[in-house]
JSON list of C-alpha atoms in Angstrom, two decimals:
[
{"chain": "V", "resi": 20, "resn": "UNK", "atom": "CA", "xyz": [-29.32, -18.55, -17.74]},
{"chain": "V", "resi": 21, "resn": "UNK", "atom": "CA", "xyz": [-29.65, -22.23, -16.97]},
{"chain": "V", "resi": 22, "resn": "UNK", "atom": "CA", "xyz": [-26.53, -22.98, -19.00]},
{"chain": "V", "resi": 23, "resn": "UNK", "atom": "CA", "xyz": [-23.46, -20.85, -19.70]},
{"chain": "V", "resi": 24, "resn": "UNK", "atom": "CA", "xyz": [-21.51, -22.14, -22.72]},
{"chain": "V", "resi": 25, "resn": "UNK", "atom": "CA", "xyz": [-17.81, -21.30, -22.91]},
{"chain": "V", "resi": 26, "resn": "UNK", "atom": "CA", "xyz": [-15.70, -21.75, -26.03]},
{"chain": "V", "resi": 27, "resn": "UNK", "atom": "CA", "xyz": [-12.73, -23.05, -24.01]},
{"chain": "V", "resi": 28, "resn": "UNK", "atom": "CA", "xyz": [-11.69, -24.03, -20.51]},
{"chain": "V", "resi": 29, "resn": "UNK", "atom": "CA", "xyz": [-9.53, -20.89, -20.49]},
{"chain": "V", "resi": 30, "resn": "UNK", "atom": "CA", "xyz": [-12.65, -18.77, -21.02]},
{"chain": "V", "resi": 31, "resn": "UNK", "atom": "CA", "xyz": [-14.54, -20.73, -18.39]},
{"chain": "V", "resi": 32, "resn": "UNK", "atom": "CA", "xyz": [-11.75, -20.21, -15.87]},
{"chain": "V", "resi": 33, "resn": "UNK", "atom": "CA", "xyz": [-11.69, -16.49, -16.58]},
{"chain": "V", "resi": 34, "resn": "UNK", "atom": "CA", "xyz": [-15.47, -16.24, -16.28]},
{"chain": "V", "resi": 35, "resn": "UNK", "atom": "CA", "xyz": [-15.50, -18.00, -12.93]},
{"chain": "V", "resi": 36, "resn": "UNK", "atom": "CA", "xyz": [-13.16, -15.35, -11.55]},
{"chain": "V", "resi": 37, "resn": "UNK", "atom": "CA", "xyz": [-16.01, -12.87, -12.07]},
{"chain": "V", "resi": 38, "resn": "UNK", "atom": "CA", "xyz": [-18.80, -15.11, -10.83]},
{"chain": "V", "resi": 39, "resn": "UNK", "atom": "CA", "xyz": [-17.89, -18.41, -9.15]},
{"chain": "V", "resi": 40, "resn": "UNK", "atom": "CA", "xyz": [-21.58, -19.21, -8.61]},
{"chain": "V", "resi": 41, "resn": "UNK", "atom": "CA", "xyz": [-22.07, -20.24, -12.25]},
{"chain": "V", "resi": 42, "resn": "UNK", "atom": "CA", "xyz": [-19.57, -23.12, -11.96]},
{"chain": "V", "resi": 43, "resn": "UNK", "atom": "CA", "xyz": [-22.28, -25.78, -11.86]},
{"chain": "V", "resi": 44, "resn": "UNK", "atom": "CA", "xyz": [-24.11, -24.18, -14.80]},
{"chain": "V", "resi": 45, "resn": "UNK", "atom": "CA", "xyz": [-21.14, -23.58, -17.11]},
{"chain": "V", "resi": 46, "resn": "UNK", "atom": "CA", "xyz": [-19.87, -26.04, -19.70]},
{"chain": "V", "resi": 47, "resn": "UNK", "atom": "CA", "xyz": [-17.18, -25.96, -22.39]},
{"chain": "V", "resi": 48, "resn": "UNK", "atom": "CA", "xyz": [-18.09, -26.51, -26.01]},
{"chain": "V", "resi": 49, "resn": "UNK", "atom": "CA", "xyz": [-15.12, -26.05, -28.33]},
{"chain": "V", "resi": 50, "resn": "UNK", "atom": "CA", "xyz": [-15.61, -24.34, -31.65]},
{"chain": "V", "resi": 51, "resn": "UNK", "atom": "CA", "xyz": [-15.60, -26.23, -34.93]},
{"chain": "V", "resi": 52, "resn": "UNK", "atom": "CA", "xyz": [-14.87, -25.11, -38.49]},
{"chain": "V", "resi": 53, "resn": "UNK", "atom": "CA", "xyz": [-14.81, -26.43, -42.03]},
{"chain": "V", "resi": 54, "resn": "UNK", "atom": "CA", "xyz": [-11.28, -27.30, -43.21]},
{"chain": "V", "resi": 55, "resn": "UNK", "atom": "CA", "xyz": [-9.46, -24.83, -45.41]},
{"chain": "V", "resi": 56, "resn": "UNK", "atom": "CA", "xyz": [-8.94, -25.68, -49.06]},
{"chain": "V", "resi": 57, "resn": "UNK", "atom": "CA", "xyz": [-5.24, -25.90, -49.87]},
{"chain": "V", "resi": 58, "resn": "UNK", "atom": "CA", "xyz": [-4.16, -24.45, -53.21]},
{"chain": "V", "resi": 59, "resn": "UNK", "atom": "CA", "xyz": [-1.32, -25.74, -55.40]},
{"chain": "V", "resi": 60, "resn": "UNK", "atom": "CA", "xyz": [1.95, -23.94, -54.64]},
{"chain": "V", "resi": 61, "resn": "UNK", "atom": "CA", "xyz": [5.59, -24.17, -55.64]},
{"chain": "V", "resi": 62, "resn": "UNK", "atom": "CA", "xyz": [7.84, -24.80, -52.66]},
{"chain": "V", "resi": 63, "resn": "UNK", "atom": "CA", "xyz": [11.49, -23.88, -52.32]},
{"chain": "V", "resi": 64, "resn": "UNK", "atom": "CA", "xyz": [12.43, -27.11, -50.54]},
{"chain": "V", "resi": 65, "resn": "UNK", "atom": "CA", "xyz": [15.49, -25.79, -48.71]},
{"chain": "V", "resi": 66, "resn": "UNK", "atom": "CA", "xyz": [13.57, -22.95, -47.02]},
{"chain": "V", "resi": 67, "resn": "UNK", "atom": "CA", "xyz": [11.25, -23.50, -44.06]},
{"chain": "V", "resi": 68, "resn": "UNK", "atom": "CA", "xyz": [8.29, -21.16, -44.49]},
{"chain": "V", "resi": 69, "resn": "UNK", "atom": "CA", "xyz": [6.90, -19.74, -41.23]},
{"chain": "V", "resi": 70, "resn": "UNK", "atom": "CA", "xyz": [3.61, -17.81, -41.37]},
{"chain": "V", "resi": 71, "resn": "UNK", "atom": "CA", "xyz": [2.00, -15.59, -38.74]},
{"chain": "V", "resi": 72, "resn": "UNK", "atom": "CA", "xyz": [-1.61, -14.54, -39.38]},
{"chain": "V", "resi": 73, "resn": "UNK", "atom": "CA", "xyz": [-3.09, -11.68, -37.38]},
{"chain": "V", "resi": 74, "resn": "UNK", "atom": "CA", "xyz": [-3.73, -8.00, -36.91]},
{"chain": "V", "resi": 75, "resn": "UNK", "atom": "CA", "xyz": [-0.44, -6.07, -36.63]},
{"chain": "V", "resi": 76, "resn": "UNK", "atom": "CA", "xyz": [-0.26, -5.16, -32.95]},
{"chain": "V", "resi": 77, "resn": "UNK", "atom": "CA", "xyz": [2.03, -6.18, -30.06]},
{"chain": "V", "resi": 78, "resn": "UNK", "atom": "CA", "xyz": [-0.66, -8.32, -28.42]},
{"chain": "V", "resi": 79, "resn": "UNK", "atom": "CA", "xyz": [-0.67, -10.67, -31.41]},
{"chain": "V", "resi": 80, "resn": "UNK", "atom": "CA", "xyz": [3.02, -11.47, -30.98]},
{"chain": "V", "resi": 81, "resn": "UNK", "atom": "CA", "xyz": [4.74, -9.91, -33.99]},
{"chain": "V", "resi": 82, "resn": "UNK", "atom": "CA", "xyz": [7.26, -8.10, -31.77]},
{"chain": "V", "resi": 83, "resn": "UNK", "atom": "CA", "xyz": [7.77, -11.31, -29.79]},
{"chain": "V", "resi": 84, "resn": "UNK", "atom": "CA", "xyz": [8.58, -13.01, -33.09]},
{"chain": "V", "resi": 85, "resn": "UNK", "atom": "CA", "xyz": [10.91, -10.19, -34.14]},
{"chain": "V", "resi": 86, "resn": "UNK", "atom": "CA", "xyz": [12.88, -10.48, -30.90]},
{"chain": "V", "resi": 87, "resn": "UNK", "atom": "CA", "xyz": [13.14, -14.22, -31.44]},
{"chain": "V", "resi": 88, "resn": "UNK", "atom": "CA", "xyz": [14.24, -14.07, -35.08]},
{"chain": "V", "resi": 89, "resn": "UNK", "atom": "CA", "xyz": [17.14, -11.88, -34.01]},
{"chain": "V", "resi": 90, "resn": "UNK", "atom": "CA", "xyz": [18.48, -14.80, -31.93]},
{"chain": "V", "resi": 91, "resn": "UNK", "atom": "CA", "xyz": [18.77, -17.18, -34.88]},
{"chain": "V", "resi": 92, "resn": "UNK", "atom": "CA", "xyz": [22.16, -17.83, -36.44]},
{"chain": "V", "resi": 93, "resn": "UNK", "atom": "CA", "xyz": [22.98, -16.66, -39.99]},
{"chain": "V", "resi": 94, "resn": "UNK", "atom": "CA", "xyz": [22.77, -20.27, -41.19]},
{"chain": "V", "resi": 95, "resn": "UNK", "atom": "CA", "xyz": [19.35, -20.74, -39.59]},
{"chain": "V", "resi": 96, "resn": "UNK", "atom": "CA", "xyz": [18.09, -17.48, -41.04]},
{"chain": "V", "resi": 97, "resn": "UNK", "atom": "CA", "xyz": [19.19, -18.49, -44.56]},
{"chain": "V", "resi": 98, "resn": "UNK", "atom": "CA", "xyz": [17.21, -21.71, -44.14]},
{"chain": "V", "resi": 99, "resn": "UNK", "atom": "CA", "xyz": [13.97, -19.99, -43.12]},
{"chain": "V", "resi": 100, "resn": "UNK", "atom": "CA", "xyz": [11.58, -17.24, -44.11]},
{"chain": "V", "resi": 101, "resn": "UNK", "atom": "CA", "xyz": [8.91, -15.47, -42.07]},
{"chain": "V", "resi": 102, "resn": "UNK", "atom": "CA", "xyz": [5.72, -14.09, -43.62]},
{"chain": "V", "resi": 103, "resn": "UNK", "atom": "CA", "xyz": [3.40, -11.89, -41.56]},
{"chain": "V", "resi": 104, "resn": "UNK", "atom": "CA", "xyz": [-0.13, -11.71, -42.94]},
{"chain": "V", "resi": 105, "resn": "UNK", "atom": "CA", "xyz": [-2.34, -8.91, -41.65]},
{"chain": "V", "resi": 106, "resn": "UNK", "atom": "CA", "xyz": [-2.66, -5.15, -41.33]},
{"chain": "V", "resi": 107, "resn": "UNK", "atom": "CA", "xyz": [-2.78, -2.63, -38.47]},
{"chain": "V", "resi": 108, "resn": "UNK", "atom": "CA", "xyz": [-6.03, -1.07, -37.36]},
{"chain": "V", "resi": 109, "resn": "UNK", "atom": "CA", "xyz": [-6.85, 2.04, -39.39]},
{"chain": "V", "resi": 110, "resn": "UNK", "atom": "CA", "xyz": [-5.04, 4.97, -37.82]},
{"chain": "V", "resi": 111, "resn": "UNK", "atom": "CA", "xyz": [-2.29, 2.76, -36.38]},
{"chain": "V", "resi": 112, "resn": "UNK", "atom": "CA", "xyz": [-0.29, 2.24, -39.56]},
{"chain": "V", "resi": 113, "resn": "UNK", "atom": "CA", "xyz": [2.78, 3.46, -37.66]},
{"chain": "V", "resi": 114, "resn": "UNK", "atom": "CA", "xyz": [2.89, 0.08, -35.89]},
{"chain": "V", "resi": 115, "resn": "UNK", "atom": "CA", "xyz": [3.84, -1.67, -39.12]},
{"chain": "V", "resi": 116, "resn": "UNK", "atom": "CA", "xyz": [6.66, 0.82, -39.71]},
{"chain": "V", "resi": 117, "resn": "UNK", "atom": "CA", "xyz": [7.87, 0.38, -36.12]},
{"chain": "V", "resi": 118, "resn": "UNK", "atom": "CA", "xyz": [7.94, -3.38, -36.56]},
{"chain": "V", "resi": 119, "resn": "UNK", "atom": "CA", "xyz": [9.85, -3.16, -39.83]},
{"chain": "V", "resi": 120, "resn": "UNK", "atom": "CA", "xyz": [12.31, -0.71, -38.27]},
{"chain": "V", "resi": 121, "resn": "UNK", "atom": "CA", "xyz": [12.98, -3.13, -35.43]},
{"chain": "V", "resi": 122, "resn": "UNK", "atom": "CA", "xyz": [13.61, -5.98, -37.87]},
{"chain": "V", "resi": 123, "resn": "UNK", "atom": "CA", "xyz": [15.86, -3.74, -39.93]},
{"chain": "V", "resi": 124, "resn": "UNK", "atom": "CA", "xyz": [17.79, -2.65, -36.83]},
{"chain": "V", "resi": 125, "resn": "UNK", "atom": "CA", "xyz": [18.43, -6.32, -35.97]},
{"chain": "V", "resi": 126, "resn": "UNK", "atom": "CA", "xyz": [19.48, -6.99, -39.59]},
{"chain": "V", "resi": 127, "resn": "UNK", "atom": "CA", "xyz": [16.76, -9.62, -40.16]},
{"chain": "V", "resi": 128, "resn": "UNK", "atom": "CA", "xyz": [14.23, -7.69, -42.26]},
{"chain": "V", "resi": 129, "resn": "UNK", "atom": "CA", "xyz": [15.46, -9.46, -45.41]},
{"chain": "V", "resi": 130, "resn": "UNK", "atom": "CA", "xyz": [14.20, -12.75, -44.01]},
{"chain": "V", "resi": 131, "resn": "UNK", "atom": "CA", "xyz": [10.66, -11.40, -43.58]},
{"chain": "V", "resi": 132, "resn": "UNK", "atom": "CA", "xyz": [7.76, -10.61, -45.90]},
{"chain": "V", "resi": 133, "resn": "UNK", "atom": "CA", "xyz": [4.53, -8.75, -45.24]},
{"chain": "V", "resi": 134, "resn": "UNK", "atom": "CA", "xyz": [1.12, -9.43, -46.75]},
{"chain": "V", "resi": 135, "resn": "UNK", "atom": "CA", "xyz": [-1.80, -7.08, -46.12]},
{"chain": "V", "resi": 136, "resn": "UNK", "atom": "CA", "xyz": [-5.10, -8.33, -44.67]},
{"chain": "V", "resi": 137, "resn": "UNK", "atom": "CA", "xyz": [-6.84, -10.95, -46.80]},
{"chain": "V", "resi": 138, "resn": "UNK", "atom": "CA", "xyz": [-10.44, -12.20, -46.49]},
{"chain": "V", "resi": 139, "resn": "UNK", "atom": "CA", "xyz": [-9.46, -15.80, -47.21]},
{"chain": "V", "resi": 140, "resn": "UNK", "atom": "CA", "xyz": [-6.15, -17.11, -45.87]},
{"chain": "V", "resi": 141, "resn": "UNK", "atom": "CA", "xyz": [-6.26, -20.36, -47.88]},
{"chain": "V", "resi": 142, "resn": "UNK", "atom": "CA", "xyz": [-3.72, -19.21, -50.47]},
{"chain": "V", "resi": 143, "resn": "UNK", "atom": "CA", "xyz": [-1.22, -17.97, -47.89]},
{"chain": "V", "resi": 144, "resn": "UNK", "atom": "CA", "xyz": [-1.73, -20.97, -45.60]},
{"chain": "V", "resi": 145, "resn": "UNK", "atom": "CA", "xyz": [-1.02, -23.22, -48.58]},
{"chain": "V", "resi": 146, "resn": "UNK", "atom": "CA", "xyz": [2.50, -21.78, -48.77]},
{"chain": "V", "resi": 147, "resn": "UNK", "atom": "CA", "xyz": [3.23, -22.31, -45.09]},
{"chain": "V", "resi": 148, "resn": "UNK", "atom": "CA", "xyz": [5.20, -25.13, -43.53]},
{"chain": "V", "resi": 149, "resn": "UNK", "atom": "CA", "xyz": [4.62, -23.87, -40.00]},
{"chain": "V", "resi": 150, "resn": "UNK", "atom": "CA", "xyz": [1.91, -21.60, -38.59]},
{"chain": "V", "resi": 151, "resn": "UNK", "atom": "CA", "xyz": [3.00, -19.31, -35.74]},
{"chain": "V", "resi": 152, "resn": "UNK", "atom": "CA", "xyz": [0.47, -18.10, -33.17]},
{"chain": "V", "resi": 153, "resn": "UNK", "atom": "CA", "xyz": [2.67, -16.34, -30.57]},
{"chain": "V", "resi": 154, "resn": "UNK", "atom": "CA", "xyz": [-0.09, -14.21, -29.04]},
{"chain": "V", "resi": 155, "resn": "UNK", "atom": "CA", "xyz": [0.76, -12.29, -25.88]},
{"chain": "V", "resi": 156, "resn": "UNK", "atom": "CA", "xyz": [-2.94, -11.82, -25.22]},
{"chain": "V", "resi": 157, "resn": "UNK", "atom": "CA", "xyz": [-5.02, -14.80, -24.08]},
{"chain": "V", "resi": 158, "resn": "UNK", "atom": "CA", "xyz": [-6.98, -15.66, -27.19]},
{"chain": "V", "resi": 159, "resn": "UNK", "atom": "CA", "xyz": [-10.19, -17.48, -26.16]},
{"chain": "V", "resi": 160, "resn": "UNK", "atom": "CA", "xyz": [-9.91, -20.23, -28.82]},
{"chain": "V", "resi": 161, "resn": "UNK", "atom": "CA", "xyz": [-7.96, -18.95, -31.85]},
{"chain": "V", "resi": 162, "resn": "UNK", "atom": "CA", "xyz": [-9.48, -19.94, -35.19]},
{"chain": "V", "resi": 163, "resn": "UNK", "atom": "CA", "xyz": [-6.08, -19.61, -36.88]},
{"chain": "V", "resi": 164, "resn": "UNK", "atom": "CA", "xyz": [-4.85, -22.61, -34.90]},
{"chain": "V", "resi": 165, "resn": "UNK", "atom": "CA", "xyz": [-7.83, -24.69, -36.07]},
{"chain": "V", "resi": 166, "resn": "UNK", "atom": "CA", "xyz": [-7.36, -23.55, -39.68]},
{"chain": "V", "resi": 167, "resn": "UNK", "atom": "CA", "xyz": [-3.71, -24.60, -39.65]},
{"chain": "V", "resi": 168, "resn": "UNK", "atom": "CA", "xyz": [-4.54, -27.94, -38.01]},
{"chain": "V", "resi": 169, "resn": "UNK", "atom": "CA", "xyz": [-7.28, -28.61, -40.56]},
{"chain": "V", "resi": 170, "resn": "UNK", "atom": "CA", "xyz": [-4.73, -28.76, -43.39]},
{"chain": "V", "resi": 171, "resn": "UNK", "atom": "CA", "xyz": [-1.94, -30.50, -41.52]},
{"chain": "V", "resi": 172, "resn": "UNK", "atom": "CA", "xyz": [0.35, -27.57, -40.75]},
{"chain": "V", "resi": 173, "resn": "UNK", "atom": "CA", "xyz": [2.73, -27.70, -37.80]},
{"chain": "V", "resi": 174, "resn": "UNK", "atom": "CA", "xyz": [1.87, -25.05, -35.21]},
{"chain": "V", "resi": 175, "resn": "UNK", "atom": "CA", "xyz": [3.92, -23.15, -32.63]},
{"chain": "V", "resi": 176, "resn": "UNK", "atom": "CA", "xyz": [1.66, -21.26, -30.22]},
{"chain": "V", "resi": 177, "resn": "UNK", "atom": "CA", "xyz": [1.78, -19.61, -26.82]},
{"chain": "V", "resi": 178, "resn": "UNK", "atom": "CA", "xyz": [0.62, -21.87, -24.01]},
{"chain": "V", "resi": 179, "resn": "UNK", "atom": "CA", "xyz": [-2.20, -19.76, -22.61]},
{"chain": "V", "resi": 180, "resn": "UNK", "atom": "CA", "xyz": [-5.72, -19.09, -23.71]},
{"chain": "V", "resi": 181, "resn": "UNK", "atom": "CA", "xyz": [-7.46, -21.67, -25.89]},
{"chain": "V", "resi": 182, "resn": "UNK", "atom": "CA", "xyz": [-4.54, -22.55, -28.18]},
{"chain": "V", "resi": 183, "resn": "UNK", "atom": "CA", "xyz": [-3.16, -24.94, -25.58]},
{"chain": "V", "resi": 184, "resn": "UNK", "atom": "CA", "xyz": [-6.45, -26.84, -25.50]},
{"chain": "V", "resi": 185, "resn": "UNK", "atom": "CA", "xyz": [-6.69, -27.03, -29.26]},
{"chain": "V", "resi": 186, "resn": "UNK", "atom": "CA", "xyz": [-3.17, -28.38, -29.79]},
{"chain": "V", "resi": 187, "resn": "UNK", "atom": "CA", "xyz": [-2.32, -30.40, -26.68]},
{"chain": "V", "resi": 188, "resn": "UNK", "atom": "CA", "xyz": [0.48, -32.74, -27.89]},
{"chain": "V", "resi": 189, "resn": "UNK", "atom": "CA", "xyz": [-0.01, -32.03, -31.60]},
{"chain": "V", "resi": 190, "resn": "UNK", "atom": "CA", "xyz": [1.96, -28.76, -31.64]},
{"chain": "V", "resi": 191, "resn": "UNK", "atom": "CA", "xyz": [4.78, -26.89, -29.91]},
{"chain": "V", "resi": 192, "resn": "UNK", "atom": "CA", "xyz": [3.75, -24.67, -27.00]},
{"chain": "V", "resi": 193, "resn": "UNK", "atom": "CA", "xyz": [5.83, -21.79, -25.62]},
{"chain": "V", "resi": 194, "resn": "UNK", "atom": "CA", "xyz": [5.42, -19.28, -22.81]},
{"chain": "V", "resi": 195, "resn": "UNK", "atom": "CA", "xyz": [4.46, -15.72, -23.84]},
{"chain": "V", "resi": 196, "resn": "UNK", "atom": "CA", "xyz": [7.52, -13.48, -24.34]},
{"chain": "V", "resi": 197, "resn": "UNK", "atom": "CA", "xyz": [9.91, -16.38, -23.71]},
{"chain": "V", "resi": 198, "resn": "UNK", "atom": "CA", "xyz": [12.26, -15.79, -26.62]},
{"chain": "V", "resi": 199, "resn": "UNK", "atom": "CA", "xyz": [14.55, -18.65, -25.57]},
{"chain": "V", "resi": 200, "resn": "UNK", "atom": "CA", "xyz": [11.73, -21.19, -25.77]},
{"chain": "V", "resi": 201, "resn": "UNK", "atom": "CA", "xyz": [10.51, -19.68, -29.05]},
{"chain": "V", "resi": 202, "resn": "UNK", "atom": "CA", "xyz": [14.01, -19.82, -30.53]},
{"chain": "V", "resi": 203, "resn": "UNK", "atom": "CA", "xyz": [14.40, -23.46, -29.48]},
{"chain": "V", "resi": 204, "resn": "UNK", "atom": "CA", "xyz": [11.09, -24.37, -31.15]},
{"chain": "V", "resi": 205, "resn": "UNK", "atom": "CA", "xyz": [12.00, -22.57, -34.37]},
{"chain": "V", "resi": 206, "resn": "UNK", "atom": "CA", "xyz": [15.40, -24.27, -34.47]},
{"chain": "V", "resi": 207, "resn": "UNK", "atom": "CA", "xyz": [13.82, -27.66, -33.91]},
{"chain": "V", "resi": 208, "resn": "UNK", "atom": "CA", "xyz": [11.65, -27.26, -37.00]},
{"chain": "V", "resi": 209, "resn": "UNK", "atom": "CA", "xyz": [14.22, -25.51, -39.18]},
{"chain": "V", "resi": 210, "resn": "UNK", "atom": "CA", "xyz": [16.56, -28.45, -38.68]},
{"chain": "V", "resi": 211, "resn": "UNK", "atom": "CA", "xyz": [13.96, -31.20, -39.01]},
{"chain": "V", "resi": 212, "resn": "UNK", "atom": "CA", "xyz": [11.49, -31.31, -41.92]},
{"chain": "V", "resi": 213, "resn": "UNK", "atom": "CA", "xyz": [10.39, -34.71, -40.62]},
{"chain": "V", "resi": 214, "resn": "UNK", "atom": "CA", "xyz": [9.33, -33.11, -37.33]},
{"chain": "V", "resi": 215, "resn": "UNK", "atom": "CA", "xyz": [7.24, -30.61, -39.26]},
{"chain": "V", "resi": 216, "resn": "UNK", "atom": "CA", "xyz": [5.47, -33.44, -41.08]},
{"chain": "V", "resi": 217, "resn": "UNK", "atom": "CA", "xyz": [4.98, -35.38, -37.85]},
{"chain": "V", "resi": 218, "resn": "UNK", "atom": "CA", "xyz": [3.38, -32.44, -36.06]},
{"chain": "V", "resi": 219, "resn": "UNK", "atom": "CA", "xyz": [1.26, -31.59, -39.08]},
{"chain": "V", "resi": 220, "resn": "UNK", "atom": "CA", "xyz": [-0.06, -35.13, -39.26]},
{"chain": "V", "resi": 221, "resn": "UNK", "atom": "CA", "xyz": [-0.88, -35.18, -35.54]},
{"chain": "V", "resi": 222, "resn": "UNK", "atom": "CA", "xyz": [-2.59, -31.79, -35.77]},
{"chain": "V", "resi": 223, "resn": "UNK", "atom": "CA", "xyz": [-4.75, -32.83, -38.72]},
{"chain": "V", "resi": 224, "resn": "UNK", "atom": "CA", "xyz": [-5.81, -36.03, -36.96]},
{"chain": "V", "resi": 225, "resn": "UNK", "atom": "CA", "xyz": [-6.70, -34.13, -33.79]},
{"chain": "V", "resi": 226, "resn": "UNK", "atom": "CA", "xyz": [-8.66, -31.56, -35.81]},
{"chain": "V", "resi": 227, "resn": "UNK", "atom": "CA", "xyz": [-10.79, -34.16, -37.57]},
{"chain": "V", "resi": 228, "resn": "UNK", "atom": "CA", "xyz": [-11.51, -35.95, -34.30]},
{"chain": "V", "resi": 229, "resn": "UNK", "atom": "CA", "xyz": [-12.47, -32.84, -32.32]},
{"chain": "V", "resi": 230, "resn": "UNK", "atom": "CA", "xyz": [-12.91, -29.58, -34.19]},
{"chain": "V", "resi": 231, "resn": "UNK", "atom": "CA", "xyz": [-14.81, -30.10, -37.44]},
{"chain": "V", "resi": 232, "resn": "UNK", "atom": "CA", "xyz": [-18.12, -28.40, -38.09]},
{"chain": "V", "resi": 233, "resn": "UNK", "atom": "CA", "xyz": [-19.79, -31.82, -37.86]},
{"chain": "V", "resi": 234, "resn": "UNK", "atom": "CA", "xyz": [-18.38, -32.47, -34.38]},
{"chain": "V", "resi": 235, "resn": "UNK", "atom": "CA", "xyz": [-19.40, -28.95, -33.33]},
{"chain": "V", "resi": 236, "resn": "UNK", "atom": "CA", "xyz": [-22.97, -29.44, -34.58]},
{"chain": "V", "resi": 237, "resn": "UNK", "atom": "CA", "xyz": [-23.22, -32.82, -32.85]},
{"chain": "V", "resi": 238, "resn": "UNK", "atom": "CA", "xyz": [-22.09, -31.31, -29.54]},
{"chain": "V", "resi": 239, "resn": "UNK", "atom": "CA", "xyz": [-24.58, -28.46, -29.81]},
{"chain": "V", "resi": 240, "resn": "UNK", "atom": "CA", "xyz": [-27.46, -30.83, -30.59]},
{"chain": "V", "resi": 241, "resn": "UNK", "atom": "CA", "xyz": [-26.47, -32.96, -27.61]},
{"chain": "V", "resi": 242, "resn": "UNK", "atom": "CA", "xyz": [-26.54, -29.87, -25.41]},
{"chain": "V", "resi": 243, "resn": "UNK", "atom": "CA", "xyz": [-29.96, -28.79, -26.68]},
{"chain": "V", "resi": 244, "resn": "UNK", "atom": "CA", "xyz": [-31.52, -32.15, -25.87]},
{"chain": "V", "resi": 245, "resn": "UNK", "atom": "CA", "xyz": [-30.88, -31.43, -22.18]},
{"chain": "V", "resi": 246, "resn": "UNK", "atom": "CA", "xyz": [-33.46, -28.63, -22.16]}
]
């Protein structure tokens, strides 16, 4: 190929480890999406709503979140709620039970809700104050981050893979499996609704400047004119 297009610098870096010779032929072209449509919801103002969207499996960070929730104080737990949206792969339903058992063992299951896989996350995203993307795996350029940014939601994400590039200074970044850093970030937002609004506003601005479908199409057309 005369050009190798990567969806993120993280992907490009990983690809070059396999074949360094394509460095001069590879470019990064970030993905772009249409914004989600927020739906009217009733909010319980005293509760910070945290949402994690993703397949139920350790690589997506649900166990990382569970270990972190257990570190919150009773007062912090009463001021927050965690909703996990997604289902295990067929045949691995036991993972959901294992996760719930861990939360129950740590006496925090009552602060969590579970929603099975949905085709359109607009309704659930509308209820969220903060979107959590604590993936242990290196997601190339997670769409969930862009979806949350598109509607002005604050985001906490792990600082590897493409999430770091999407957010930059418009979200909170944590190291994978660093429960202390994750706890600190959760506490910061539980105690400060203004910080949630500030991050959401920054994220929405960054999305519209960089990751809309229109920006994506423009970048692709610019690339094609080089051939």
